[in-house]
Amino acid sequence: MRFTHLALPAALLVGAASADTANCWGKALHPTTESLKYAIKKMDEIASAPSTFYPGGAREDPKWLWLPVNHCEEVACYKGAQVRWCNDDTEKFRWMPIQYVVDGVRVLLRECRAVHDGEIVAGGMLTHPDKWSITVQAEDACKGKK
């Protein structure tokens, strides 16, 4: 019983100390939570895959993402849900594991839920003080992709 009393304040402290900022703009632009969960599942498959040797180095490894300065790239596009990540830094390229994007999308799924036209949707933009961001939105071009 004592563990529960100690764990709750610790969990609240971790949540309050988060450096990310979620902007849940425009629920009409959000994908359904069902399609977003599917996109998370597909990105999780990449993030949790066994390590493999890539002759061209880590830049070929799908577990790692690389972007030049001031640039965005689509990371996932499934069942109407599009996930993009951006390097908002104007001076340095960005190199990070795809797991960071997966974790950020989970934050938007949890923090930015709404009901639109009778469906539960989630999306928006997650920004990080280290000058990178994630955008989750509905995208017609992603509707047929699995």
PDB file of C-alpha atoms in Angstrom:
ATOM      1  CA  MET A   1       0.000   0.000   0.000  1.00  0.00           C
ATOM      2  CA  ARG A   2       2.813   2.397   0.789  1.00  0.00           C
ATOM      3  CA  PHE A   3       4.285   1.931  -2.720  1.00  0.00           C
ATOM      4  CA  THR A   4       1.086   3.316  -4.258  1.00  0.00           C
ATOM      5  CA  HIS A   5       1.274   6.465  -2.149  1.00  0.00           C
ATOM      6  CA  LEU A   6       4.878   7.071  -3.188  1.00  0.00           C
ATOM      7  CA  ALA A   7       4.430   6.144  -6.848  1.00  0.00           C
ATOM      8  CA  LEU A   8       1.594   8.578  -7.543  1.00  0.00           C
ATOM      9  CA  PRO A   9       3.488  11.772  -6.538  1.00  0.00           C
ATOM     10  CA  ALA A  10       6.527  10.549  -8.476  1.00  0.00           C
ATOM     11  CA  ALA A  11       4.412   9.950 -11.581  1.00  0.00           C
ATOM     12  CA  LEU A  12       2.825  13.388 -11.251  1.00  0.00           C
ATOM     13  CA  LEU A  13       6.233  15.005 -10.865  1.00  0.00           C
ATOM     14  CA  VAL A  14       7.527  13.290 -14.019  1.00  0.00           C
ATOM     15  CA  GLY A  15       4.464  14.415 -15.964  1.00  0.00           C
ATOM     16  CA  ALA A  16       4.799  17.992 -14.745  1.00  0.00           C
ATOM     17  CA  ALA A  17       8.493  18.082 -15.636  1.00  0.00           C
ATOM     18  CA  SER A  18       7.925  17.105 -19.287  1.00  0.00           C
ATOM     19  CA  ALA A  19       9.683  19.452 -21.686  1.00  0.00           C
ATOM     20  CA  ASP A  20       7.343  18.812 -24.621  1.00  0.00           C
ATOM     21  CA  THR A  21       4.449  21.127 -25.477  1.00  0.00           C
ATOM     22  CA  ALA A  22       1.304  19.696 -27.089  1.00  0.00           C
ATOM     23  CA  ASN A  23      -0.793  21.959 -29.315  1.00  0.00           C
ATOM     24  CA  CYS A  24      -4.104  20.232 -30.063  1.00  0.00           C
ATOM     25  CA  TRP A  25      -5.261  22.587 -32.832  1.00  0.00           C
ATOM     26  CA  GLY A  26      -8.183  21.848 -35.157  1.00  0.00           C
ATOM     27  CA  LYS A  27      -9.918  18.572 -34.288  1.00  0.00           C
ATOM     28  CA  ALA A  28     -11.393  18.556 -37.822  1.00  0.00           C
ATOM     29  CA  LEU A  29      -7.819  17.980 -39.061  1.00  0.00           C
ATOM     30  CA  HIS A  30      -7.127  15.058 -36.693  1.00  0.00           C
ATOM     31  CA  PRO A  31      -7.126  11.399 -37.784  1.00  0.00           C
ATOM     32  CA  THR A  32      -9.256   8.847 -35.960  1.00  0.00           C
ATOM     33  CA  THR A  33      -7.658   7.326 -32.890  1.00  0.00           C
ATOM     34  CA  GLU A  34      -8.035   3.924 -34.563  1.00  0.00           C
ATOM     35  CA  SER A  35      -5.864   4.982 -37.519  1.00  0.00           C
ATOM     36  CA  LEU A  36      -3.382   6.710 -35.218  1.00  0.00           C
ATOM     37  CA  LYS A  37      -3.028   3.588 -33.049  1.00  0.00           C
ATOM     38  CA  TYR A  38      -2.320   1.615 -36.229  1.00  0.00           C
ATOM     39  CA  ALA A  39       0.405   4.107 -37.236  1.00  0.00           C
ATOM     40  CA  ILE A  40       1.921   3.791 -33.748  1.00  0.00           C
ATOM     41  CA  LYS A  41       1.863  -0.011 -34.083  1.00  0.00           C
ATOM     42  CA  LYS A  42       3.708   0.137 -37.423  1.00  0.00           C
ATOM     43  CA  MET A  43       6.334   2.581 -36.092  1.00  0.00           C
ATOM     44  CA  ASP A  44       6.718   0.416 -32.966  1.00  0.00           C
ATOM     45  CA  GLU A  45       7.500  -2.571 -35.212  1.00  0.00           C
ATOM     46  CA  ILE A  46      10.410  -0.614 -36.677  1.00  0.00           C
ATOM     47  CA  ALA A  47      11.602   0.714 -33.310  1.00  0.00           C
ATOM     48  CA  SER A  48      11.544  -2.706 -31.634  1.00  0.00           C
ATOM     49  CA  ALA A  49      12.975  -4.741 -34.523  1.00  0.00           C
ATOM     50  CA  PRO A  50      16.230  -6.603 -33.869  1.00  0.00           C
ATOM     51  CA  SER A  51      19.360  -4.631 -34.667  1.00  0.00           C
ATOM     52  CA  THR A  52      20.740  -5.260 -38.124  1.00  0.00           C
ATOM     53  CA  PHE A  53      24.008  -4.357 -39.817  1.00  0.00           C
ATOM     54  CA  TYR A  54      23.586  -1.729 -42.540  1.00  0.00           C
ATOM     55  CA  PRO A  55      26.557  -1.451 -44.933  1.00  0.00           C
ATOM     56  CA  GLY A  56      25.801   2.242 -45.495  1.00  0.00           C
ATOM     57  CA  GLY A  57      25.851   2.937 -41.774  1.00  0.00           C
ATOM     58  CA  ALA A  58      23.240   4.202 -39.377  1.00  0.00           C
ATOM     59  CA  ARG A  59      21.729   6.590 -41.947  1.00  0.00           C
ATOM     60  CA  GLU A  60      20.227   3.512 -43.634  1.00  0.00           C
ATOM     61  CA  ASP A  61      18.904   2.057 -40.365  1.00  0.00           C
ATOM     62  CA  PRO A  62      15.121   2.666 -40.158  1.00  0.00           C
ATOM     63  CA  LYS A  63      15.404   2.845 -36.357  1.00  0.00           C
ATOM     64  CA  TRP A  64      17.247   6.168 -36.706  1.00  0.00           C
ATOM     65  CA  LEU A  65      15.957   9.357 -38.289  1.00  0.00           C
ATOM     66  CA  TRP A  66      18.118  12.092 -39.770  1.00  0.00           C
ATOM     67  CA  LEU A  67      17.084  15.520 -41.040  1.00  0.00           C
ATOM     68  CA  PRO A  68      18.969  18.534 -42.349  1.00  0.00           C
ATOM     69  CA  VAL A  69      18.357  21.937 -40.773  1.00  0.00           C
ATOM     70  CA  ASN A  70      14.888  23.462 -41.025  1.00  0.00           C
ATOM     71  CA  HIS A  71      13.379  20.400 -42.699  1.00  0.00           C
ATOM     72  CA  CYS A  72      10.377  18.068 -42.192  1.00  0.00           C
ATOM     73  CA  GLU A  73       9.795  14.475 -43.268  1.00  0.00           C
ATOM     74  CA  GLU A  74       6.885  12.051 -43.243  1.00  0.00           C
ATOM     75  CA  VAL A  75       7.582   9.161 -40.859  1.00  0.00           C
ATOM     76  CA  ALA A  76       4.270   7.287 -41.143  1.00  0.00           C
ATOM     77  CA  CYS A  77       1.253   7.385 -43.438  1.00  0.00           C
ATOM     78  CA  TYR A  78      -1.385   4.734 -42.654  1.00  0.00           C
ATOM     79  CA  LYS A  79      -5.183   4.509 -42.810  1.00  0.00           C
ATOM     80  CA  GLY A  80      -5.629   8.269 -43.078  1.00  0.00           C
ATOM     81  CA  ALA A  81      -3.134   9.225 -40.352  1.00  0.00           C
ATOM     82  CA  GLN A  82       0.048  11.093 -41.241  1.00  0.00           C
ATOM     83  CA  VAL A  83       2.976  11.534 -38.841  1.00  0.00           C
ATOM     84  CA  ARG A  84       5.697  14.054 -39.702  1.00  0.00           C
ATOM     85  CA  TRP A  85       8.715  15.121 -37.698  1.00  0.00           C
ATOM     86  CA  CYS A  86      10.646  18.309 -38.206  1.00  0.00           C
ATOM     87  CA  ASN A  87      14.085  19.586 -37.400  1.00  0.00           C
ATOM     88  CA  ASP A  88      13.281  23.149 -36.374  1.00  0.00           C
ATOM     89  CA  ASP A  89      16.946  23.975 -35.774  1.00  0.00           C
ATOM     90  CA  THR A  90      18.376  26.483 -38.260  1.00  0.00           C
ATOM     91  CA  GLU A  91      22.007  25.536 -37.597  1.00  0.00           C
ATOM     92  CA  LYS A  92      22.378  21.808 -36.844  1.00  0.00           C
ATOM     93  CA  PHE A  93      21.178  18.614 -38.452  1.00  0.00           C
ATOM     94  CA  ARG A  94      19.042  16.330 -36.270  1.00  0.00           C
ATOM     95  CA  TRP A  95      19.761  12.666 -35.577  1.00  0.00           C
ATOM     96  CA  MET A  96      17.441  10.683 -33.285  1.00  0.00           C
ATOM     97  CA  PRO A  97      15.833   7.278 -32.802  1.00  0.00           C
ATOM     98  CA  ILE A  98      12.364   6.699 -34.240  1.00  0.00           C
ATOM     99  CA  GLN A  99      11.313   5.709 -30.712  1.00  0.00           C
ATOM    100  CA  TYR A 100      11.267   9.427 -29.793  1.00  0.00           C
ATOM    101  CA  VAL A 101       8.679  10.025 -32.521  1.00  0.00           C
ATOM    102  CA  VAL A 102       6.612   7.035 -31.363  1.00  0.00           C
ATOM    103  CA  ASP A 103       6.652   8.373 -27.800  1.00  0.00           C
ATOM    104  CA  GLY A 104       5.648  11.847 -29.002  1.00  0.00           C
ATOM    105  CA  VAL A 105       2.746  10.495 -31.037  1.00  0.00           C
ATOM    106  CA  ARG A 106       1.552   8.628 -27.942  1.00  0.00           C
ATOM    107  CA  VAL A 107       1.555  11.945 -26.050  1.00  0.00           C
ATOM    108  CA  LEU A 108      -0.641  13.530 -28.738  1.00  0.00           C
ATOM    109  CA  LEU A 109      -2.943  10.483 -28.717  1.00  0.00           C
ATOM    110  CA  ARG A 110      -3.349  10.800 -24.955  1.00  0.00           C
ATOM    111  CA  GLU A 111      -3.460  14.601 -24.614  1.00  0.00           C
ATOM    112  CA  CYS A 112      -5.283  15.680 -27.789  1.00  0.00           C
ATOM    113  CA  ARG A 113      -8.366  13.469 -28.015  1.00  0.00           C
ATOM    114  CA  ALA A 114     -11.670  14.951 -29.137  1.00  0.00           C
ATOM    115  CA  VAL A 115     -14.934  13.885 -30.748  1.00  0.00           C
ATOM    116  CA  HIS A 116     -15.520  15.125 -34.290  1.00  0.00           C
ATOM    117  CA  ASP A 117     -18.460  14.046 -36.463  1.00  0.00           C
ATOM    118  CA  GLY A 118     -19.178  11.187 -34.049  1.00  0.00           C
ATOM    119  CA  GLU A 119     -15.635   9.763 -34.175  1.00  0.00           C
ATOM    120  CA  ILE A 120     -12.870   9.912 -31.594  1.00  0.00           C
ATOM    121  CA  VAL A 121      -9.936  11.749 -33.152  1.00  0.00           C
ATOM    122  CA  ALA A 122      -6.515  12.865 -31.942  1.00  0.00           C
ATOM    123  CA  GLY A 123      -3.698  14.921 -33.393  1.00  0.00           C
ATOM    124  CA  GLY A 124      -1.879  18.209 -33.350  1.00  0.00           C
ATOM    125  CA  MET A 125       1.716  19.270 -32.894  1.00  0.00           C
ATOM    126  CA  LEU A 126       4.218  18.341 -30.218  1.00  0.00           C
ATOM    127  CA  THR A 127       7.200  20.678 -29.909  1.00  0.00           C
ATOM    128  CA  HIS A 128      10.371  20.080 -27.952  1.00  0.00           C
ATOM    129  CA  PRO A 129      12.771  22.753 -26.627  1.00  0.00           C
ATOM    130  CA  ASP A 130      15.638  20.931 -28.383  1.00  0.00           C
ATOM    131  CA  LYS A 131      14.208  22.337 -31.643  1.00  0.00           C
ATOM    132  CA  TRP A 132      12.304  19.394 -33.093  1.00  0.00           C
ATOM    133  CA  SER A 133       8.591  18.734 -33.473  1.00  0.00           C
ATOM    134  CA  ILE A 134       6.052  16.105 -34.467  1.00  0.00           C
ATOM    135  CA  THR A 135       2.835  16.779 -36.382  1.00  0.00           C
ATOM    136  CA  VAL A 136      -0.072  14.315 -36.505  1.00  0.00           C
ATOM    137  CA  GLN A 137      -2.935  15.031 -38.876  1.00  0.00           C
ATOM    138  CA  ALA A 138      -5.478  13.375 -41.135  1.00  0.00           C
ATOM    139  CA  GLU A 139      -4.246  13.024 -44.714  1.00  0.00           C
ATOM    140  CA  ASP A 140      -6.387  11.755 -47.597  1.00  0.00           C
ATOM    141  CA  ALA A 141      -3.313  10.393 -49.405  1.00  0.00           C
ATOM    142  CA  CYS A 142      -2.753   8.017 -46.449  1.00  0.00           C
ATOM    143  CA  LYS A 143      -6.270   6.526 -46.406  1.00  0.00           C
ATOM    144  CA  GLY A 144      -5.592   3.373 -48.420  1.00  0.00           C
ATOM    145  CA  LYS A 145      -2.133   2.656 -47.030  1.00  0.00           C
ATOM    146  CA  LYS A 146      -1.540  -0.204 -44.623  1.00  0.00           C
TER     147      LYS A 146
END
